[in-house]
Amino acid sequence: AIAEEHLTKPIEETYADKALEGTLKSVSKSSYAQRLTDSNAASKIVGNTYTASVFMGIASLIDRVGGRGDLTPGKSVVVFSYGSGALATMYRLHVRQPTSSGVCTIEDMAKKLSLTERLASREEVDPSELDLALETRARMHRGGAPYSPVYPTDGRMFPGTYYLN
């Protein structure tokens, strides 16, 4: 519970109040975990994807919550993203009834994403692989068109992945 002293304090005095900050973190911890654990699961595995992080969160939420059947019509998801502090965007997604064709349901998206399984199937490679990939990419940018990939692609791409020759 929040102490009476915090509730009666002028708001300006609460901005740097570390005791209040600790109390609020403690009070909100379970609510925070309940609301954000599923949507943050993939990002904890993959790491910071910068611009794509909000979409990684949506994919993670669909994979985990939608896969359990808990992301049902009538529910909504608030999406919030901020850059370096200069800009921020917030919007709400509403889960709707599927169309009569049954295509593009949350369950169908979760099945097609298979995000948890795909992340679990990743192959651990030596850090020198990243060095090779980055150098190959730099050579491609320096060389310009026409370009043919020289980085090994056999066995390194998920089924259905393609690139143009």
Short mmCIF file of C-alpha atoms in Angstrom, two decimals:
data_model
loop_
_atom_site.label_atom_id
_atom_site.label_comp_id
_atom_site.label_asym_id
_atom_site.label_seq_id
_atom_site.Cartn_x
_atom_site.Cartn_y
_atom_site.Cartn_z
CA ALA A 1 0.00 0.00 0.00
CA ILE A 2 1.05 3.58 -0.56
CA ALA A 3 1.74 5.50 2.65
CA GLU A 4 -0.47 8.49 3.48
CA GLU A 5 2.59 10.77 3.43
CA HIS A 6 3.03 10.07 -0.30
CA LEU A 7 -0.64 10.71 -1.06
CA THR A 8 -0.67 14.12 0.60
CA LYS A 9 2.72 15.33 -0.64
CA PRO A 10 2.66 18.06 -3.34
CA ILE A 11 3.17 16.37 -6.69
CA GLU A 12 6.33 18.37 -7.44
CA GLU A 13 7.99 16.79 -4.38
CA THR A 14 7.25 13.27 -5.64
CA TYR A 15 9.27 13.51 -8.88
CA ALA A 16 12.61 12.58 -7.29
CA ASP A 17 11.25 10.65 -4.27
CA LYS A 18 13.16 7.34 -4.34
CA ALA A 19 11.11 5.88 -1.47
CA LEU A 20 7.89 6.48 -3.42
CA GLU A 21 9.49 5.08 -6.57
CA GLY A 22 10.38 1.88 -4.71
CA THR A 23 6.88 1.60 -3.27
CA LEU A 24 5.26 2.09 -6.67
CA LYS A 25 7.55 -0.50 -8.27
CA SER A 26 6.68 -2.97 -5.53
CA VAL A 27 2.93 -2.32 -5.77
CA SER A 28 2.89 -2.60 -9.59
CA LYS A 29 5.32 -5.52 -10.00
CA SER A 30 2.76 -8.31 -10.41
CA SER A 31 0.50 -6.20 -12.65
CA TYR A 32 3.49 -5.27 -14.81
CA ALA A 33 4.55 -8.92 -15.13
CA GLN A 34 0.99 -10.05 -15.92
CA ARG A 35 0.59 -7.47 -18.67
CA LEU A 36 4.05 -7.49 -20.28
CA THR A 37 5.76 -10.86 -19.78
CA ASP A 38 4.28 -12.47 -22.90
CA SER A 39 4.87 -9.52 -25.21
CA ASN A 40 8.48 -9.11 -24.00
CA ALA A 41 9.41 -12.81 -24.23
CA ALA A 42 10.86 -12.76 -27.77
CA SER A 43 12.80 -9.53 -27.19
CA LYS A 44 14.46 -11.06 -24.13
CA ILE A 45 15.71 -13.89 -26.35
CA VAL A 46 16.61 -11.88 -29.46
CA GLY A 47 17.80 -8.63 -27.91
CA ASN A 48 17.14 -5.07 -28.98
CA THR A 49 15.75 -4.83 -32.50
CA TYR A 50 15.38 -1.04 -32.27
CA THR A 51 12.64 0.05 -34.71
CA ALA A 52 11.22 -3.46 -35.02
CA SER A 53 10.94 -3.97 -31.24
CA VAL A 54 7.30 -2.93 -31.05
CA PHE A 55 6.42 -5.37 -33.83
CA MET A 56 8.51 -8.10 -32.18
CA GLY A 57 6.38 -7.50 -29.08
CA ILE A 58 3.16 -7.86 -31.07
CA ALA A 59 4.45 -11.07 -32.69
CA SER A 60 5.47 -12.42 -29.28
CA LEU A 61 2.05 -11.59 -27.83
CA ILE A 62 0.24 -13.30 -30.73
CA ASP A 63 2.52 -16.33 -30.47
CA ARG A 64 2.19 -16.81 -26.72
CA VAL A 65 -1.21 -15.41 -25.73
CA GLY A 66 -2.91 -16.08 -29.07
CA GLY A 67 -1.43 -19.57 -29.14
CA ARG A 68 -3.11 -20.27 -25.78
CA GLY A 69 -6.41 -18.93 -27.12
CA ASP A 70 -6.41 -16.02 -24.66
CA LEU A 71 -6.32 -13.19 -27.24
CA THR A 72 -10.02 -13.24 -28.04
CA PRO A 73 -12.40 -10.91 -29.89
CA GLY A 74 -13.26 -7.87 -27.81
CA LYS A 75 -9.84 -7.66 -26.17
CA SER A 76 -7.50 -4.82 -26.98
CA VAL A 77 -3.75 -4.30 -26.88
CA VAL A 78 -2.07 -0.96 -26.25
CA VAL A 79 1.09 -0.49 -28.29
CA PHE A 80 3.56 2.16 -27.18
CA SER A 81 6.85 3.03 -28.80
CA TYR A 82 9.28 5.84 -28.24
CA GLY A 83 12.47 6.77 -29.97
CA SER A 84 15.29 8.67 -28.36
CA GLY A 85 12.81 10.71 -26.40
CA ALA A 86 11.99 13.11 -29.21
CA LEU A 87 8.94 11.24 -30.49
CA ALA A 88 6.51 8.68 -29.18
CA THR A 89 3.59 6.78 -30.60
CA MET A 90 0.76 5.00 -28.82
CA TYR A 91 -2.13 3.19 -30.40
CA ARG A 92 -4.62 0.49 -29.53
CA LEU A 93 -5.23 -2.71 -31.49
CA HIS A 94 -8.67 -4.31 -31.18
CA VAL A 95 -9.08 -8.06 -31.60
CA ARG A 96 -12.06 -8.57 -33.88
CA GLN A 97 -14.17 -11.52 -34.90
CA PRO A 98 -12.60 -13.29 -37.87
CA THR A 99 -14.16 -12.78 -41.27
CA SER A 100 -16.55 -15.41 -42.54
CA SER A 101 -13.70 -17.08 -44.44
CA GLY A 102 -11.88 -17.81 -41.17
CA VAL A 103 -8.64 -16.61 -42.69
CA CYS A 104 -6.26 -14.58 -40.55
CA THR A 105 -7.49 -15.54 -37.10
CA ILE A 106 -5.26 -14.96 -34.09
CA GLU A 107 -4.86 -18.72 -33.72
CA ASP A 108 -3.90 -19.00 -37.41
CA MET A 109 -1.35 -16.19 -37.03
CA ALA A 110 0.11 -17.85 -33.92
CA LYS A 111 0.40 -21.16 -35.75
CA LYS A 112 2.06 -19.60 -38.79
CA LEU A 113 4.42 -17.50 -36.66
CA SER A 114 5.55 -20.43 -34.50
CA LEU A 115 7.84 -17.82 -32.96
CA THR A 116 8.73 -19.71 -29.79
CA GLU A 117 9.66 -22.84 -31.76
CA ARG A 118 11.57 -20.89 -34.41
CA LEU A 119 13.60 -19.03 -31.80
CA ALA A 120 14.32 -22.27 -29.98
CA SER A 121 15.56 -23.86 -33.23
CA ARG A 122 18.23 -21.23 -33.87
CA GLU A 123 21.76 -22.50 -34.30
CA GLU A 124 24.47 -21.07 -32.09
CA VAL A 125 27.40 -19.96 -34.22
CA ASP A 126 30.82 -18.58 -33.50
CA PRO A 127 31.06 -14.75 -33.29
CA SER A 128 33.37 -14.84 -36.31
CA GLU A 129 30.25 -15.66 -38.35
CA LEU A 130 28.93 -12.17 -37.57
CA ASP A 131 32.26 -10.67 -38.60
CA LEU A 132 32.04 -12.54 -41.93
CA ALA A 133 28.43 -11.48 -42.49
CA LEU A 134 29.19 -7.81 -41.77
CA GLU A 135 32.28 -7.80 -43.99
CA THR A 136 30.30 -9.47 -46.79
CA ARG A 137 27.61 -6.82 -46.42
CA ALA A 138 30.19 -4.02 -46.50
CA ARG A 139 31.74 -5.47 -49.67
CA MET A 140 28.30 -5.60 -51.27
CA HIS A 141 27.68 -1.92 -50.51
CA ARG A 142 31.12 -0.89 -51.76
CA GLY A 143 30.82 -2.98 -54.92
CA GLY A 144 27.37 -1.90 -56.02
CA ALA A 145 25.32 -3.62 -58.71
CA PRO A 146 25.28 -6.18 -60.12
CA TYR A 147 25.80 -8.27 -57.01
CA SER A 148 25.72 -12.00 -56.32
CA PRO A 149 25.59 -13.24 -52.73
CA VAL A 150 28.81 -14.81 -51.51
CA TYR A 151 27.79 -15.41 -47.91
CA PRO A 152 26.93 -19.09 -47.39
CA THR A 153 23.15 -19.53 -47.43
CA ASP A 154 22.87 -23.34 -47.35
CA GLY A 155 21.30 -24.45 -44.10
CA ARG A 156 21.23 -20.89 -42.73
CA MET A 157 17.72 -19.85 -43.66
CA PHE A 158 14.30 -20.87 -42.40
CA PRO A 159 12.21 -22.89 -44.87
CA GLY A 160 10.42 -20.54 -47.24
CA THR A 161 13.10 -17.83 -47.05
CA TYR A 162 14.34 -16.63 -50.42
CA TYR A 163 16.57 -14.03 -51.99
CA LEU A 164 16.85 -12.78 -55.53
CA ASN A 165 19.83 -13.68 -57.70
#
